[in-house]
Short mmCIF file of C-alpha atoms in Angstrom, two decimals:
data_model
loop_
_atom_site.label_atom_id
_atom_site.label_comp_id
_atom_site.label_asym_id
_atom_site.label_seq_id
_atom_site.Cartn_x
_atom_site.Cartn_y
_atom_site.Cartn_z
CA UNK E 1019 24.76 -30.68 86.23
CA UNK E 1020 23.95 -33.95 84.38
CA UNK E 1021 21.77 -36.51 86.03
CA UNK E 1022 23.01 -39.29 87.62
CA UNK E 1023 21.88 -42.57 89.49
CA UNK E 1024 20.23 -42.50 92.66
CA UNK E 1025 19.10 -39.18 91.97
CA UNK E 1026 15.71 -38.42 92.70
CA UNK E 1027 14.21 -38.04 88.94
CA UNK E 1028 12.76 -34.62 88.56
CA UNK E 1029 9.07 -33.56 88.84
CA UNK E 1030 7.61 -31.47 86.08
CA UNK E 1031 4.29 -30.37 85.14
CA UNK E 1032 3.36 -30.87 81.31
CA UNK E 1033 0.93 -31.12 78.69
CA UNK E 1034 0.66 -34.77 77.05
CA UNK E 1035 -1.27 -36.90 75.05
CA UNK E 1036 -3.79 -37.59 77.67
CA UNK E 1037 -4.04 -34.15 79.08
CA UNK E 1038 -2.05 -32.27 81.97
CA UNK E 1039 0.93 -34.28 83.17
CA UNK E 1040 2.31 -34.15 87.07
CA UNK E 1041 5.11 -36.66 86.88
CA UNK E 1042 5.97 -37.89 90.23
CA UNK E 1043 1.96 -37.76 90.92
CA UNK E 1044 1.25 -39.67 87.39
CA UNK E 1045 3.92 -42.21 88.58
CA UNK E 1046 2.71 -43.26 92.16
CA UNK E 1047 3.52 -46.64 93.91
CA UNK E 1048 4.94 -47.63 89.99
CA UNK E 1049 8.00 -47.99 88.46
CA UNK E 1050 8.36 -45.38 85.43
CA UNK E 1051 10.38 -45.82 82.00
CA UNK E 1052 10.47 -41.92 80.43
CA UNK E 1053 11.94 -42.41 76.82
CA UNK E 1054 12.45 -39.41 74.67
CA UNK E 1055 12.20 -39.30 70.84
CA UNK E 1056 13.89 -36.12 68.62
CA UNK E 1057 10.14 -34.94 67.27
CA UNK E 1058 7.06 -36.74 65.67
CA UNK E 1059 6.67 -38.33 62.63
CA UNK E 1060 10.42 -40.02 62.55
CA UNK E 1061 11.21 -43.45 61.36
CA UNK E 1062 12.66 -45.49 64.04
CA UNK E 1063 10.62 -44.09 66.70
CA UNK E 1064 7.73 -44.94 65.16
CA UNK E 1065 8.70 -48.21 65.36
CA UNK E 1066 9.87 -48.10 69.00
CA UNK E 1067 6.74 -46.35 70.35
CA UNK E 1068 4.90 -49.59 68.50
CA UNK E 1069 7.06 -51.82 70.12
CA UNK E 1070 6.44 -50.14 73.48
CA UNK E 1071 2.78 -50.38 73.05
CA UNK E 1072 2.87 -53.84 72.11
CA UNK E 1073 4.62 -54.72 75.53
CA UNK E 1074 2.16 -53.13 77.89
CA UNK E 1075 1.19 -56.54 79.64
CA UNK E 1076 4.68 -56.98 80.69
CA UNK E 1077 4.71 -52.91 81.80
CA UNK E 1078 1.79 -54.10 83.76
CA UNK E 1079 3.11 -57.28 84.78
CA UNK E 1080 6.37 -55.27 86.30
CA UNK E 1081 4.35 -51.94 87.76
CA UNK E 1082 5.76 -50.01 85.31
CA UNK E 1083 3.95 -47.05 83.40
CA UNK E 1084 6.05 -46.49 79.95
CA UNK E 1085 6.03 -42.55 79.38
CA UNK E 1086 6.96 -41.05 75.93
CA UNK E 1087 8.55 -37.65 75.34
CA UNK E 1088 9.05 -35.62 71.96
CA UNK E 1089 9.28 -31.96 71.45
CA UNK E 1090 5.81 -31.42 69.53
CA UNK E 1091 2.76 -30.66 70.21
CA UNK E 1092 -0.03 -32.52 71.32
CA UNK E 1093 -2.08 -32.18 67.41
CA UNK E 1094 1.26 -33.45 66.19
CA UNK E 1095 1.30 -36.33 68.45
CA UNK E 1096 -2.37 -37.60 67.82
CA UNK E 1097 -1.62 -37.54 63.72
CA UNK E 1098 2.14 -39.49 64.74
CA UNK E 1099 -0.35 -42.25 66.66
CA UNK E 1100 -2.53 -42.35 63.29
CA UNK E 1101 0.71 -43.26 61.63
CA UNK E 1102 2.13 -45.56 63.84
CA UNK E 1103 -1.20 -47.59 64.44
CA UNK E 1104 -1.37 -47.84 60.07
CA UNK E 1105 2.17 -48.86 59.68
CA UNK E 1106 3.00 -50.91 62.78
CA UNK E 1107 -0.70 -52.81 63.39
CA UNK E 1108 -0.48 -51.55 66.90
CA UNK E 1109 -2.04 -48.10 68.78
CA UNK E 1110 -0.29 -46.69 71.49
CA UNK E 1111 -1.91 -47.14 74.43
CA UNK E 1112 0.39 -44.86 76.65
CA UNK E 1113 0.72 -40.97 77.41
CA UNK E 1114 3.33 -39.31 75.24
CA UNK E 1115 4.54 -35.84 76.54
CA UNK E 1116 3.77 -32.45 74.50
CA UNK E 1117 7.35 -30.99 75.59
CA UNK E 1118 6.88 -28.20 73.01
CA UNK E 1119 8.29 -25.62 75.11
CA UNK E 1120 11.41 -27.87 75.67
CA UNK E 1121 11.29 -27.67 79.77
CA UNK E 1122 11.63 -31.68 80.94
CA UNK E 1123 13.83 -31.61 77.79
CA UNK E 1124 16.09 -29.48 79.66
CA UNK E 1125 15.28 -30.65 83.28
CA UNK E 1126 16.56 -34.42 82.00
CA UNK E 1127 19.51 -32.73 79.92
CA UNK E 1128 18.02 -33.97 76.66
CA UNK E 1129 19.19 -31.97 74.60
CA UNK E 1130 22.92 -32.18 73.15
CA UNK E 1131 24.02 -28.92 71.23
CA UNK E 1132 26.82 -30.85 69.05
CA UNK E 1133 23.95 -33.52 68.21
CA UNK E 1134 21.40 -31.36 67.44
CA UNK E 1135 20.02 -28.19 69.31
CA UNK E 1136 16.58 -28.12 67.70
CA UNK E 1137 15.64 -31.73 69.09
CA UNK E 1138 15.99 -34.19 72.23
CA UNK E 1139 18.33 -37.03 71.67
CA UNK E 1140 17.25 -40.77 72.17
CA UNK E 1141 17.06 -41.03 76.33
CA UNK E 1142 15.75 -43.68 78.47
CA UNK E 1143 15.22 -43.13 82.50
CA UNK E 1144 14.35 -46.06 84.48
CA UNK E 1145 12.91 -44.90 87.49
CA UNK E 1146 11.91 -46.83 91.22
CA UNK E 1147 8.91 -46.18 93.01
CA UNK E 1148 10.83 -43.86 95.44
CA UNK E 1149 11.48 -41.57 92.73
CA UNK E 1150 15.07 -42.27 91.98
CA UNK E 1151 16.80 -42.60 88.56
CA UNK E 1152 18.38 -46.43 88.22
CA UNK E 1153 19.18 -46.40 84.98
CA UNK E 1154 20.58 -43.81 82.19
CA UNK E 1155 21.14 -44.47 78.30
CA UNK E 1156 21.09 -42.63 75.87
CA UNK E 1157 20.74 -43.91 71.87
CA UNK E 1158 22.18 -42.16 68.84
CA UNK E 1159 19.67 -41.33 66.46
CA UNK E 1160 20.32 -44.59 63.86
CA UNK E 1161 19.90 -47.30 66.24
CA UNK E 1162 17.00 -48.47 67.38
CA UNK E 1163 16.34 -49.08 70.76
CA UNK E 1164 16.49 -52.92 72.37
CA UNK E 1165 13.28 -53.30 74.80
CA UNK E 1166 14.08 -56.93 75.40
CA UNK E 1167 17.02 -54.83 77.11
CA UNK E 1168 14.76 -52.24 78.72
CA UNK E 1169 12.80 -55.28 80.46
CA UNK E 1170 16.01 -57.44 81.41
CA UNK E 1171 17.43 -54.34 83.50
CA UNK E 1172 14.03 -53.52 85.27
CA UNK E 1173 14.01 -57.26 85.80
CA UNK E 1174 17.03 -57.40 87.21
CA UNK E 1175 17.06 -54.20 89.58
CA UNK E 1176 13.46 -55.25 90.75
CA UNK E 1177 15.18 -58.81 91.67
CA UNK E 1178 18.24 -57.35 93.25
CA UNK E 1179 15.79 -55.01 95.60
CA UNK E 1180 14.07 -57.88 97.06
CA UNK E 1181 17.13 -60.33 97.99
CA UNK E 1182 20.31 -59.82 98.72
CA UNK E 1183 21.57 -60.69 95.06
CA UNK E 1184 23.71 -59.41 91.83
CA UNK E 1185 23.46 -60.68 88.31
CA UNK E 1186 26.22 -61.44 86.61
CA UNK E 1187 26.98 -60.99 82.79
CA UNK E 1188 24.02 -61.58 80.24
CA UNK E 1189 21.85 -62.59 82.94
CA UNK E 1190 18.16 -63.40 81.91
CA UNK E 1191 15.43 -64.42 84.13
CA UNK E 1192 15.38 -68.30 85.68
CA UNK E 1193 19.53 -68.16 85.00
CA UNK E 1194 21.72 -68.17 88.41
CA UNK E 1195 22.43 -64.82 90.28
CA UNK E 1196 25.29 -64.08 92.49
CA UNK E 1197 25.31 -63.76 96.59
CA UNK E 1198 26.47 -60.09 96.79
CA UNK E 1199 30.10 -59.84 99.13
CA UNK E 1200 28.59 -57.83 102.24
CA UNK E 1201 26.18 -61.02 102.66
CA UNK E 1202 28.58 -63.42 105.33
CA UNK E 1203 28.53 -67.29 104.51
CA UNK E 1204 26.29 -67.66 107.38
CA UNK E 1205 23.87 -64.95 106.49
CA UNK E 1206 23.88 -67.10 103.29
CA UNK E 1207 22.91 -69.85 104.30
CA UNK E 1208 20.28 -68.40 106.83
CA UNK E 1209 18.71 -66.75 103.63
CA UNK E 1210 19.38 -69.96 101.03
CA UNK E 1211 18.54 -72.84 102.67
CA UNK E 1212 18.89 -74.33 99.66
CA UNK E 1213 22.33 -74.10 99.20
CA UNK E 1214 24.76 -71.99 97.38
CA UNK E 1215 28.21 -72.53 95.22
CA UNK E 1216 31.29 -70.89 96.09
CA UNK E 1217 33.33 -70.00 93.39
CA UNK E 1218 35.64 -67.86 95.56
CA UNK E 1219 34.76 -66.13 98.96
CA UNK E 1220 33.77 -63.03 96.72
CA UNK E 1221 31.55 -64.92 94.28
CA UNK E 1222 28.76 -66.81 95.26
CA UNK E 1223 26.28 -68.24 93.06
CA UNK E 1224 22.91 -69.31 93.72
CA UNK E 1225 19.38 -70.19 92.25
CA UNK E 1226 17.68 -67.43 91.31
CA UNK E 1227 14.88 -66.27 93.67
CA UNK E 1228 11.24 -65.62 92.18
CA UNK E 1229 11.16 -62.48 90.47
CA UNK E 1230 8.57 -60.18 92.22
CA UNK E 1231 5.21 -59.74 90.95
CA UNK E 1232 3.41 -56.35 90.44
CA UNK E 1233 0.52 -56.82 92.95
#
């Protein structure tokens, strides 16, 4: 059976780029991004696992630990970091998982037959500190993955577990969020003194709350 959200994510035992990997124990009190590429040395994941190096202070600044999959080995992986460091001006800085054997591959049902059976298609898991899956997507192999994404969604589930709020369509941080229904008017204003805009009784619209900050 596919995964699906609110699962607890599986835990797995693997070799990486920074030695033996125990998932849930690697992850801890932080929130985890696992992001799968089809196997080293392939143009736009070079790109992405740059780009995902490059935005390790706002990992940090979230509690989030970025971890990489492809179906190589670990000597693949370290001459796929030469590359990407002498191409993109950036060196990873985060573990990458040695799935050589193909088993979180399969745990995380990354690989699709009809797409290609050799290789694990283009998956990112967005995972809470109690272990559960909050987010699934999956990327075909042309099209680059959008981080700015990646962070607005961990953003915005991180916001929505501290208050009782919703964000509405192409919400970015600072923008106004929405009151969710099971919230009464009076439990509203009890929790936004500040006030609140009623659209209609099912849509409620209010400042946005401070984001939380990784401690």
């Amino acid at each position: 059976m596919a995964l699906q959200l609110g699962q607890i994510a599986p835990d797995f035992e693997q070799d990486s780029s920074e030695g033996r990997l125990k998932f849930h124990e690697y992850l801890g009190s932080s929130w985890g991004i696992l992001f799968s590429h089809p196997k080293d040395f392939t143009p736009v994941c070079t790109t992405e696992l740059a780009e995902a190096a490059r935005l390790m202070p706002e990992w940090k600044k979230r509690n989030v630990k970025p971890v990489g999959l492809s179906v190589d080995t670990g000597e693949n992986h370290k001459g796929w970091a030469a590359d990407i460091e002498e191409t993109q001006g950036q060196k990873l800085n985060f573990l990458v998982i040695a799935d050589h054997d193909r088993k979180v591959s399969t745990l995380y049902d990354m690989i699709h037959p009809a797409a290609d059976p050799a290789v694990t298609v283009r998956s990112v898991f967005i995972i809470d500190p109690q272990k559960k899956i909050r987010l699934i997507m999956t990327y075909p192999p042309a099209t680059g993955r959008n981080f700015a994404e990646i962070l607005r969604v961990i953003d915005a589930l991180q916001l929505t577990d501290g208050y009782k709020v919703a964000t509405p369509v192409n919400w970015t941080d600072g923008k106004d969020v929405i009151i969710v229904p099971s919230l009464s008017d009076e439990e509203a204003k009890q929790r936004f003194p500040e006030g609140f805009r009623t659209l209609k009784p099912y849509l409620r619209m209010v400042k946005q709350p401070k984001l939380p900050s990784a401690s």
